Every structure is written in structure tokens, then in C-alpha cells.
Coordinates of N, CA and C and ligand atoms in Angstrom, one line a residue:
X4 N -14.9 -97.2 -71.8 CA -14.6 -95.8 -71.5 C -13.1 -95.5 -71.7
X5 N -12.9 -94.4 -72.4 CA -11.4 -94.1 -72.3 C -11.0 -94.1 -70.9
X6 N -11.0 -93.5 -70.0 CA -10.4 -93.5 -68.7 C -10.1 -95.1 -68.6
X7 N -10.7 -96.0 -68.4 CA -10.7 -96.8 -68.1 C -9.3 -98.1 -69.0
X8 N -8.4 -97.2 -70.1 CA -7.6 -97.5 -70.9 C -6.2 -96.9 -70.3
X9 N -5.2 -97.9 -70.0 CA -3.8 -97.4 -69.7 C -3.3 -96.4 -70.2
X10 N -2.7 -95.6 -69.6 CA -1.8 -94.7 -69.9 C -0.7 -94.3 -69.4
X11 N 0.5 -93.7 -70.6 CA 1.2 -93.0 -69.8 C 1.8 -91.7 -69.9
X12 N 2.3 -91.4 -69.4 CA 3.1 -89.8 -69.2 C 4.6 -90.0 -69.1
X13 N 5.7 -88.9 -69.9 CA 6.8 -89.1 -69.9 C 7.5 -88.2 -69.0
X14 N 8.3 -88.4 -67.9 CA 8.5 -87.5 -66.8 C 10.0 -87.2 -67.0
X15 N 10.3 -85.9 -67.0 CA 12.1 -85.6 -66.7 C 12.7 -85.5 -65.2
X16 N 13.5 -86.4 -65.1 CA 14.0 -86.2 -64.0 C 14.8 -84.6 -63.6
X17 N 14.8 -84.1 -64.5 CA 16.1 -82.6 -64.1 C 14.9 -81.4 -63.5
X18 N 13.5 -81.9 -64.7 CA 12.8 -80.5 -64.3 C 11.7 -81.1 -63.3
X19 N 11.3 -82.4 -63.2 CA 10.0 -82.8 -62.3 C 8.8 -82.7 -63.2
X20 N 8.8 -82.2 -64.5 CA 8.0 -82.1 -65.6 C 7.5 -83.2 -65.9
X21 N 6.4 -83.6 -66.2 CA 5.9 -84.6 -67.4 C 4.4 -84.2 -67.9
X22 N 4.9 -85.1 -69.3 CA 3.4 -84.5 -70.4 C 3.0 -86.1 -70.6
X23 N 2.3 -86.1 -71.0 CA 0.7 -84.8 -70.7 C 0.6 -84.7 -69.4
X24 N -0.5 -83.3 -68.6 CA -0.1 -83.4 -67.3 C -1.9 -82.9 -67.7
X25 N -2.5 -83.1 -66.3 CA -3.9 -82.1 -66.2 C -4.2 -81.0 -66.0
X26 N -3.1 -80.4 -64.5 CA -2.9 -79.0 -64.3 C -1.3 -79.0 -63.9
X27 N -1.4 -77.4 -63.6 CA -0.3 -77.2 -62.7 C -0.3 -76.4 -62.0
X28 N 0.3 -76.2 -60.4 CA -0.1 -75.3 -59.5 C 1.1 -74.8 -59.2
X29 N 1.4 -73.4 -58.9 CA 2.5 -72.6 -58.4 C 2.4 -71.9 -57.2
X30 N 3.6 -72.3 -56.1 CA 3.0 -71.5 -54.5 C 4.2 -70.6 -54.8
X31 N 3.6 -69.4 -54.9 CA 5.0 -68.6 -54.1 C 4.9 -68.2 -52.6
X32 N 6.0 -67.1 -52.3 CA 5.9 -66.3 -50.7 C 4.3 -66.1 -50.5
X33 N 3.8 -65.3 -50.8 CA 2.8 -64.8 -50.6 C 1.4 -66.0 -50.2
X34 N 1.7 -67.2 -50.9 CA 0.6 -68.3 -50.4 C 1.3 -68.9 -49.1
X35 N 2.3 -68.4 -49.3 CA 2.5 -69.2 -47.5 C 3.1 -68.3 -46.6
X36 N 2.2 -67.1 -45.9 CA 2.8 -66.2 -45.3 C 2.6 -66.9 -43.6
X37 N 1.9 -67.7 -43.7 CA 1.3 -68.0 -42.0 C 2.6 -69.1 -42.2
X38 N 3.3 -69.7 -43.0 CA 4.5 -71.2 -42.8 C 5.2 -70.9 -42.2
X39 N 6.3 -69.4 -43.0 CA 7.6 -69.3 -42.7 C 7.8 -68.6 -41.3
X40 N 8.6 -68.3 -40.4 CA 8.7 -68.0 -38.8 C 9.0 -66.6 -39.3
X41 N 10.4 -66.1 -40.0 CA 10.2 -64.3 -40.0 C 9.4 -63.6 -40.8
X42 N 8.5 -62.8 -40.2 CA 7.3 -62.6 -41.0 C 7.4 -61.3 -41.6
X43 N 9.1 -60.7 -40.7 CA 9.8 -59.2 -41.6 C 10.2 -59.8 -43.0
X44 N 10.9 -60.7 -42.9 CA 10.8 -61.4 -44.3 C 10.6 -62.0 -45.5
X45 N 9.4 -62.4 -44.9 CA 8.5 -62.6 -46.2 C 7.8 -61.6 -46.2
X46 N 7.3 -60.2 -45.8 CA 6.9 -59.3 -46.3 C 7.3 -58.2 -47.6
X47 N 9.3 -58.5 -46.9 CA 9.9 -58.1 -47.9 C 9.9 -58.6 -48.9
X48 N 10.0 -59.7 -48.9 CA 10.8 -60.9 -50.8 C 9.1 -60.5 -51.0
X49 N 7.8 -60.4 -50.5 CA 6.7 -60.1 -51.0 C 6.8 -59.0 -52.1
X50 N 7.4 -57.9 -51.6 CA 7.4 -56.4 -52.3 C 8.4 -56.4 -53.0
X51 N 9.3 -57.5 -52.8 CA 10.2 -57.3 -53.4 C 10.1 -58.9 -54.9
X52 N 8.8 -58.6 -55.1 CA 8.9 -59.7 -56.5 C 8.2 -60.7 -56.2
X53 N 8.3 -61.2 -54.5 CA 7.6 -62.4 -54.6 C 7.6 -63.3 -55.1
X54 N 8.7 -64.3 -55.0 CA 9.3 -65.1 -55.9 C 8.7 -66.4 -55.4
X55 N 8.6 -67.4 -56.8 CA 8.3 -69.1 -56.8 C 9.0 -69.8 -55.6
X56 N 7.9 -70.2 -54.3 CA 8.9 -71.3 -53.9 C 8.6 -72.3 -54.9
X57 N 7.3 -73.1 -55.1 CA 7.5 -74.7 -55.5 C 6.4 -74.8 -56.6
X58 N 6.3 -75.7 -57.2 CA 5.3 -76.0 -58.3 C 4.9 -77.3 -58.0
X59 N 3.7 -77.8 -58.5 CA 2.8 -79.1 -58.4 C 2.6 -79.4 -60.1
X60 N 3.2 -80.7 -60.4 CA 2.5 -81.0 -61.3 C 2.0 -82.1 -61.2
X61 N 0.8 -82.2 -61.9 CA -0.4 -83.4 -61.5 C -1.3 -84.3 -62.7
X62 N -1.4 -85.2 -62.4 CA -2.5 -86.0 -63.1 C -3.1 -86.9 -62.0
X63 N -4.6 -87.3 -62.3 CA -5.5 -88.1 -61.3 C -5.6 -89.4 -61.7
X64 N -5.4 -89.6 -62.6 CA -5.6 -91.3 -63.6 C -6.8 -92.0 -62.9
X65 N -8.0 -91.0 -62.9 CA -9.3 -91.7 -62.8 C -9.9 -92.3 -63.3
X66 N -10.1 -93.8 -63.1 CA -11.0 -94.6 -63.7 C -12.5 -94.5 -63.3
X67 N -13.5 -95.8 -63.7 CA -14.4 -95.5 -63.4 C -14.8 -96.2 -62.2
X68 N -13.9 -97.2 -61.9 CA -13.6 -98.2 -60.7 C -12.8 -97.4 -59.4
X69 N -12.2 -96.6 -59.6 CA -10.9 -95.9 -58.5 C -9.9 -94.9 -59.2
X70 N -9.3 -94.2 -58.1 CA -7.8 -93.3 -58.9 C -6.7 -93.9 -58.2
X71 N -5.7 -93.3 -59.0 CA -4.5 -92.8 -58.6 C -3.6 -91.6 -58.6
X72 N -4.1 -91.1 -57.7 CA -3.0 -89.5 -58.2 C -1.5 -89.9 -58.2
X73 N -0.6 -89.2 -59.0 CA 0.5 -88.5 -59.9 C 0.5 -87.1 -59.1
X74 N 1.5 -87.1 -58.5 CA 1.7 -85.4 -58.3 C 3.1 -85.5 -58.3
X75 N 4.2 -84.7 -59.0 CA 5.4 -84.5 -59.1 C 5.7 -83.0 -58.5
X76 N 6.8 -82.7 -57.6 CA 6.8 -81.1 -56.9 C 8.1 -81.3 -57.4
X77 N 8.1 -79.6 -57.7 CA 9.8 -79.2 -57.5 C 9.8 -78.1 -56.8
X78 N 10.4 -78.0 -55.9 CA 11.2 -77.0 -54.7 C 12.5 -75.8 -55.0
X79 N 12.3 -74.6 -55.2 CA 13.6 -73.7 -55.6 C 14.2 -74.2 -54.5
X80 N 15.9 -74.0 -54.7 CA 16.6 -73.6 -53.8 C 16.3 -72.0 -53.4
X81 N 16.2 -71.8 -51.7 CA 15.9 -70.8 -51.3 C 16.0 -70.5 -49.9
X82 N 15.7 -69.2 -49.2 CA 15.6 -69.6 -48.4 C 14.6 -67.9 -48.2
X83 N 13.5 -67.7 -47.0 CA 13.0 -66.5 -46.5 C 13.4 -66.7 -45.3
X84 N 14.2 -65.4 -44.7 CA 15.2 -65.2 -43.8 C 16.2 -66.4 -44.0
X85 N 16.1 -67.2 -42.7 CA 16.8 -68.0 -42.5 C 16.0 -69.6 -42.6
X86 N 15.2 -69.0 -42.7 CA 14.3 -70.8 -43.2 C 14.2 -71.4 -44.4
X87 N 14.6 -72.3 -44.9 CA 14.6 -73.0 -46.0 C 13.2 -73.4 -46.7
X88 N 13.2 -73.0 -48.1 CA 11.7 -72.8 -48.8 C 11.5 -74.5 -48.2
X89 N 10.3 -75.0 -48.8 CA 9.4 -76.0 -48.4 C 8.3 -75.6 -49.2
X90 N 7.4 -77.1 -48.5 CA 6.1 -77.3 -49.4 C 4.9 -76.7 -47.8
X91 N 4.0 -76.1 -48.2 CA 2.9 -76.1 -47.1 C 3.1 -76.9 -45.9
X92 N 2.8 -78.1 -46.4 CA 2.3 -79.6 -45.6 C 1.4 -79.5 -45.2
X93 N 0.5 -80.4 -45.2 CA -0.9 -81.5 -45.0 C -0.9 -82.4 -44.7
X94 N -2.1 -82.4 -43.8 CA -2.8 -84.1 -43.3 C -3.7 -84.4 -44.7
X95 N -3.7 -85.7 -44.4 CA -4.8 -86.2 -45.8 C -6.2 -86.0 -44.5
X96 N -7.2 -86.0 -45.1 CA -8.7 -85.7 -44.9 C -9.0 -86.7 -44.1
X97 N -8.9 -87.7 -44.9 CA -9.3 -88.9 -45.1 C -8.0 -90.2 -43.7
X98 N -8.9 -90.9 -43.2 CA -8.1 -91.4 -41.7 C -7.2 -92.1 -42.1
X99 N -7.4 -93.0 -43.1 CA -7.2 -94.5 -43.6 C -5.8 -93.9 -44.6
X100 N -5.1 -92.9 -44.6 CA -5.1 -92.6 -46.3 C -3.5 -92.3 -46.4
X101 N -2.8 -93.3 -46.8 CA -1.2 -92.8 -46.9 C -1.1 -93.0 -48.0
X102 N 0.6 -92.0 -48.2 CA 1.2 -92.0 -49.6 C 2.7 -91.8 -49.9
X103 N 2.8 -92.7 -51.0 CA 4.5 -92.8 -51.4 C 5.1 -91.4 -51.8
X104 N 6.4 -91.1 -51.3 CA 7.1 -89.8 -51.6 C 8.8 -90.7 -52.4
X105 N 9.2 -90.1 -53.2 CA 10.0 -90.2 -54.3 C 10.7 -89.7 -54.6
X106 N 11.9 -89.2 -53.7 CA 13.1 -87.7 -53.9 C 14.1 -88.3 -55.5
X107 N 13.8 -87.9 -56.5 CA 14.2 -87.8 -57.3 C 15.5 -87.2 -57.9
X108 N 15.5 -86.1 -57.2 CA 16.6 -84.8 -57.4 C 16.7 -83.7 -56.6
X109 N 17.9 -83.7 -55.7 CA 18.3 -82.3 -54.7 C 18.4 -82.9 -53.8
X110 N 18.4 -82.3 -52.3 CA 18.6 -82.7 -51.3 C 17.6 -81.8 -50.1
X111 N 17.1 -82.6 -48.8 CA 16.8 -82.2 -48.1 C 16.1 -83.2 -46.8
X112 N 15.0 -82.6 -46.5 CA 13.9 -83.3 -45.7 C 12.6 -83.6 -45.9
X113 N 11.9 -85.0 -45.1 CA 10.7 -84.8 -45.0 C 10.3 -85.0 -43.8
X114 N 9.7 -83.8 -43.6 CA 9.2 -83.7 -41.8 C 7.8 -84.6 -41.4
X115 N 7.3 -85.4 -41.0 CA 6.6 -86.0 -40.3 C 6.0 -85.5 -39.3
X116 N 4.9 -85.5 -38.9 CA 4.1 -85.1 -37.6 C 2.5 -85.8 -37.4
X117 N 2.4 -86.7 -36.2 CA 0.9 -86.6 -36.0 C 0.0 -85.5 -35.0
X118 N -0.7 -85.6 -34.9 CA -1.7 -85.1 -34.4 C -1.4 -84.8 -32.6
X119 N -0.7 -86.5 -32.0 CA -0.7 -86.6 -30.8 C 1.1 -85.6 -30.5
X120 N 1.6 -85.5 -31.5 CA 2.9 -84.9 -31.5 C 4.1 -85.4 -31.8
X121 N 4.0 -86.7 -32.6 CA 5.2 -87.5 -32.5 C 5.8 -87.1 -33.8
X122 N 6.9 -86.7 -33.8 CA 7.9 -86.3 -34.9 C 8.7 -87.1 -35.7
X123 N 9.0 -87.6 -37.1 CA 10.0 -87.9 -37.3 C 10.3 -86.9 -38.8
X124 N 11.8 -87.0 -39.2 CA 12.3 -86.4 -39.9 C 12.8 -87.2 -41.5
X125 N 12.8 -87.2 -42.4 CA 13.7 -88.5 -43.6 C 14.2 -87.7 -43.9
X126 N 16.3 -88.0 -44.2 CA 17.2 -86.9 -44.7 C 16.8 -87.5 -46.3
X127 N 17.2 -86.6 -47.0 CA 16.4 -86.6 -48.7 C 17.6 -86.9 -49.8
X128 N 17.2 -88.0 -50.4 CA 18.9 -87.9 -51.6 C 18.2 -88.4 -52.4
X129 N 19.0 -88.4 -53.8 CA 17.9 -88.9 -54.9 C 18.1 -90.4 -54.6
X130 N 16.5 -90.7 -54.7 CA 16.4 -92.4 -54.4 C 15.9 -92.7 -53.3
X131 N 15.7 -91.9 -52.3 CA 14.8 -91.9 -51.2 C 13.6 -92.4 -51.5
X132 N 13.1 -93.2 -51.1 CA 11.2 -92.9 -51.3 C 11.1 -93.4 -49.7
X133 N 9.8 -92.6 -49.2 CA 9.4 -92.7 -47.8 C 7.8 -93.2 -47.8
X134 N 7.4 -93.9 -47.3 CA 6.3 -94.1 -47.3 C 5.5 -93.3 -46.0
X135 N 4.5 -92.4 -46.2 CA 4.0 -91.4 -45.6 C 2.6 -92.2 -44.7
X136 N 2.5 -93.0 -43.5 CA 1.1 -93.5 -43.0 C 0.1 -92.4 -42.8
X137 N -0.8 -93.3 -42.8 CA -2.1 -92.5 -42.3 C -1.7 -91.6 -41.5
X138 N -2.5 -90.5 -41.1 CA -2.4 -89.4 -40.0 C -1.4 -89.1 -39.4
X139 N -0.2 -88.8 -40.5 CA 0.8 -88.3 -40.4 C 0.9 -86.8 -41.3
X140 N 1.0 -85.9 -41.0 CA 1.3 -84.5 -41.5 C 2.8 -84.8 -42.5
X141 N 2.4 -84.1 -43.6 CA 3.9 -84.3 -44.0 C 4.0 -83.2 -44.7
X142 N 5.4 -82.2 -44.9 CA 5.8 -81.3 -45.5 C 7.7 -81.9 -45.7
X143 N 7.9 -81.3 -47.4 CA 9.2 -81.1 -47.5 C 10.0 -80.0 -47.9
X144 N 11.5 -80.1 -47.3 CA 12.0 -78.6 -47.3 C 12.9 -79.3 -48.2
X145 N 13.6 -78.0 -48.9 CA 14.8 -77.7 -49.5 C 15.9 -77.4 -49.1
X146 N 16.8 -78.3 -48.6 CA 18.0 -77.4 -47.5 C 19.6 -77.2 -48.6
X147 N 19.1 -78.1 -50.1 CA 20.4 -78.0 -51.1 C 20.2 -76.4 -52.0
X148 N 21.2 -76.7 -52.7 CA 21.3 -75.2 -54.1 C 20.8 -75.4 -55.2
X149 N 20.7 -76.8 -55.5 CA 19.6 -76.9 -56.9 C 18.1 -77.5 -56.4
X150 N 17.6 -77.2 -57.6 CA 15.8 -77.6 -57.3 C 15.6 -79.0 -56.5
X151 N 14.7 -79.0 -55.6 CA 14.5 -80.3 -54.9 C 13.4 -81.1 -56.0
X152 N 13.3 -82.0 -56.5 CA 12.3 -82.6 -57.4 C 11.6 -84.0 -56.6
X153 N 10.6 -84.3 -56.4 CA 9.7 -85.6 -55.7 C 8.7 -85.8 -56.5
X154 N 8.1 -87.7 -56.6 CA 7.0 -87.6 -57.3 C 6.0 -88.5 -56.1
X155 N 5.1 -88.2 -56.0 CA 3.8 -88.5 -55.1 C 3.0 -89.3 -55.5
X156 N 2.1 -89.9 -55.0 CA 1.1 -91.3 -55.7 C 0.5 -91.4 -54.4
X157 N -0.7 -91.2 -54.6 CA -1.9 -91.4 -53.8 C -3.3 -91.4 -54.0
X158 N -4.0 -91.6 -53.3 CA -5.5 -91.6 -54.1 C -6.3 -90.5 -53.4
X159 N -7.0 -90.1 -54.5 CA -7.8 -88.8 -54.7 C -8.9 -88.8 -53.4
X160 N -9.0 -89.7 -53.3 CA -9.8 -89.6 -51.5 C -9.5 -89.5 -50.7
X161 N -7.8 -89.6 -50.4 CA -7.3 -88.9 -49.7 C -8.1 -87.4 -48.6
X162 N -7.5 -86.3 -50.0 CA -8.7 -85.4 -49.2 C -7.2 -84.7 -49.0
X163 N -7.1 -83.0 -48.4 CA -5.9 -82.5 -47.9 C -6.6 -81.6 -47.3
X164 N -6.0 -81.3 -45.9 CA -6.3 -80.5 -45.2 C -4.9 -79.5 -44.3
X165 N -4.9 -78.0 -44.3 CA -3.7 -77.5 -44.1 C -4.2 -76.2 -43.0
X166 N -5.1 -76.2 -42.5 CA -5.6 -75.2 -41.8 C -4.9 -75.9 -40.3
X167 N -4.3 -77.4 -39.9 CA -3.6 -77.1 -39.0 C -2.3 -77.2 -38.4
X168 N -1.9 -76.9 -39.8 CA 0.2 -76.9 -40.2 C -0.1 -75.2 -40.5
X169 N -1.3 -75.0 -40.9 CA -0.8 -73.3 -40.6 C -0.9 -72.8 -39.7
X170 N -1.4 -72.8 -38.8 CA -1.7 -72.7 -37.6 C -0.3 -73.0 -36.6
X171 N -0.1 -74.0 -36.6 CA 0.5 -74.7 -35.6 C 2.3 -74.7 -35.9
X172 N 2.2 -75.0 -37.7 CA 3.8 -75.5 -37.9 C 4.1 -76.7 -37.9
X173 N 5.8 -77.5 -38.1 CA 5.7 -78.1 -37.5 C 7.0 -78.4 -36.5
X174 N 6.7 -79.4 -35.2 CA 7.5 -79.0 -34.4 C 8.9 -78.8 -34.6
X175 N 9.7 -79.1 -35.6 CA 10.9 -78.4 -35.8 C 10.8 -78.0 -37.3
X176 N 12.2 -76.6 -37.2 CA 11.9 -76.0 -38.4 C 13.2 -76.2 -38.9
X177 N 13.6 -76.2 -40.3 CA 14.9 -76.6 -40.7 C 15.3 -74.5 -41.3
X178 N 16.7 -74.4 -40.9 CA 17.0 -72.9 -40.8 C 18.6 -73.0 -40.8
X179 N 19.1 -72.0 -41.8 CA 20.6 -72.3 -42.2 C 21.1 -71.6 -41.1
X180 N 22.3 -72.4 -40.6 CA 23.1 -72.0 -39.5 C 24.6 -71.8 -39.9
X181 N 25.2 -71.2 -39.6 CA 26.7 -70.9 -40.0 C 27.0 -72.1 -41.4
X182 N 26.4 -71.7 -42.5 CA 26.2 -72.3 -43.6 C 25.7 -73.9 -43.4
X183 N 25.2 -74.4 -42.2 CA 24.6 -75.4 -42.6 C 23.3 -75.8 -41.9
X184 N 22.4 -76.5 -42.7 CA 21.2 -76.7 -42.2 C 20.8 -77.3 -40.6
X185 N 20.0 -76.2 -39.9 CA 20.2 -76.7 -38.9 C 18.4 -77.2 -38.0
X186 N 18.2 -78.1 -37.4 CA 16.6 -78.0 -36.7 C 16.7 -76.7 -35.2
X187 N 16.1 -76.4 -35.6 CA 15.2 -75.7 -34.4 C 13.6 -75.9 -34.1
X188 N 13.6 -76.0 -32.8 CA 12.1 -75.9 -32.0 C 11.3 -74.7 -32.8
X189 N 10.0 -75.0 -33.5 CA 9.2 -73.6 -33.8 C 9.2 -73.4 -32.4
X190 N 9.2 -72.1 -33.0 CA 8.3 -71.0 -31.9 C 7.2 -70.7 -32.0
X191 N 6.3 -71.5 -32.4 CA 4.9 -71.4 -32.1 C 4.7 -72.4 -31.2
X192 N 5.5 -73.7 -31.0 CA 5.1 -74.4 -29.9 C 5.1 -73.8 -28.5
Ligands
S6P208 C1 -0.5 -84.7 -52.2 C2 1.0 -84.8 -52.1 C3 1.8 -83.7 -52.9 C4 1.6 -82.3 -52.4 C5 2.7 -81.4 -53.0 C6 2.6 -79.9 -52.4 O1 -1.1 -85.6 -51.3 O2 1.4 -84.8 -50.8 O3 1.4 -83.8 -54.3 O4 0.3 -81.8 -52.6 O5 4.0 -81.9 -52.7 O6 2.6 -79.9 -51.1 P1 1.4 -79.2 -50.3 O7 1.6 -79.4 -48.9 O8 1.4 -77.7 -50.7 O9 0.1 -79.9 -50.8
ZN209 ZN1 -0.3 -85.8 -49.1

């Protein structure tokens, strides 16, 4: 079977791009109005254009034995109000199921959270990779001026679930403070 024959994909480090790719997905403001904390805010940048926070580019490299997902993100520099764009964040589905993260280009964070509430944070530079365990929540922000770029590898059984990082958040939020990135307690806790 073809699937079942190596392949590869040529990836740019500047844009987070690589071809061939399967799809591609674009979040702006408006897909993540339950994320950001000022909600006067993102109503505006709504009406007012509704701009890209992040893109997904992906391939599944499904055999007929197992996968591997390929997901490459890039993050605008940005920010709504005072909070620094970011990715959603999700738990995997699936109990068993961690994944490698890959800061490629920019700077920032990757927030950590389980279930029982235990928090950790990874500061982000190119060359970072973090390994993400099982039943850990994970979302990344953008706290630099150029695009944040990461590439992901995980398996498609994974599974992603995000109904309770919208809900909930996570316990700290990264938010510019007299020009520099600072954590605060959500206020949804
Ligand atoms: C998938 C992996 C990434 C994210 C991507 C966007 O397990 O963690 O490819 O899907 O970074 O983040 P999110 O939270 O919108 O899926
Ligand atoms: Zn994930």
C-alpha cells in the first residue's frame, strides 16, 4: 500500500510551513472568545476585522499498522487587551497519550496543567522541545514580536478535548505588564 511507503515533507523554519501538507486550520479572535479574560476586547478586534491568532499545519502519516501526526503551529505576535495571543489548549482524549513540542522560532510559553491542578510552565526559545505526559493540558502563548513557530508529533489516537480549558482556563494567564510579560492568577479560578 502506498501509505505504508516513507515519506517526506520539506518544512521552513521562518514560516512553520511544509509541503506537501493534508490540511490547514486557522483560529482567529472569534474561535476563542470563551479563552481570552477581556471579553470588551475581543468583541472589539471582532468588529474590528478579527484578526489571525494561529494556524495548524498538519499531516497524519497513516499507515496501515499505526500513525504519527505532524502538526506544525505558528502564533502571531499579539496580544487581545492585555493577554498574549496563544493556542486554545487541550487535553488528549485518550489517558495513555503524550506528545513532543518543538519551539522552533519566537519566544514564549508552554503552560501545563492536570486535571488535579498542578501547574507547570516551559520558558520557550528556539530549540526548546518539551515533552508533554499523559493528562496534562497543554496550551502555548506568544509573549515575543515575531511569529511563535512549534512542530508537534503525536498519535492520532490521541483524541483532543477542549470543552474544559474553555470553561475553566488555565490557572495562570501570561498578560503584558509595564512592557513585560507577566503571570497572573485567572480569574475564573
Ligand atoms: C495536537 C497538538 C497541536 C495543536 C496545535 C493547536 O495534539 O497539540 O498540533 O493542535 O498547536 O493548538 P490547539 O489547542 O488549538 O489544538
Ligand atoms: Zn496535544
Amino acid at each position: 500500500k502506498k501509505e505504508d511507503y516513507p515519506i517526506s515533507v520539506q518544512f521552513d523554519f521562518n514560516t512553520g510551513v511544509f509541503e506537501p501538507q493534508e490540511k490547514s486550520v486557522e483560529r482567529k479572535v472569534s474561535d476563542m472568545v470563551k479563552m481570552f479574560h477581556d471579553k470588551t476586547a475581543v468583541e472589539s478586534m471582532i468588529k474590528a476585522g478579527d484578526p489571525l491568532v494561529y494556524e495548524i499545519f498538519y499531516y497524519g502519516f497513516k499507515t496501515s499498522a499505526s500513525d504519527m501526526a505532524l502538526g506544525t503551529t505558528r502564533i502571531q505576535p499579539g496580544k487581545v487587551g492585555d493577554e498574549y495571543y496563544m493556542t486554545k489548549g487541550h487535553f488528549h482524549e485518550a489517558f495513555d497519550q503524550p506528545e513532543i513540542y518543538f519551539c522552533v522560532k519566537g519566544e514564549g510559553y508552554l503552560l501545563m496543567e492536570t486535571r488535579e491542578g498542578e501547574f507547570q510552565a516551559e520558558k520557550w526559545t528556539p530549540g526548546t522541545i518539551s515533552h508533554i505526559p499523559p493528562m496534562w493540558a497543554h496550551r502555548v502563548v506568544n509573549t515575543g514580536k515575531e511569529p511563535l513557530v512549534f512542530v508537534a508529533t503525536y498519535h492520532l489516537a490521541a483524541g483532543h478535548t477542549y470543552t474544559e480549558v474553555e470553561e475553566k482556563g488555565f490557572l495562570k494567564c501570561l498578560v503584558e505588564k509595564d512592557g513585560k510579560a507577566t503571570f497572573v492568577l485567572n480569574d475564573k479560578r
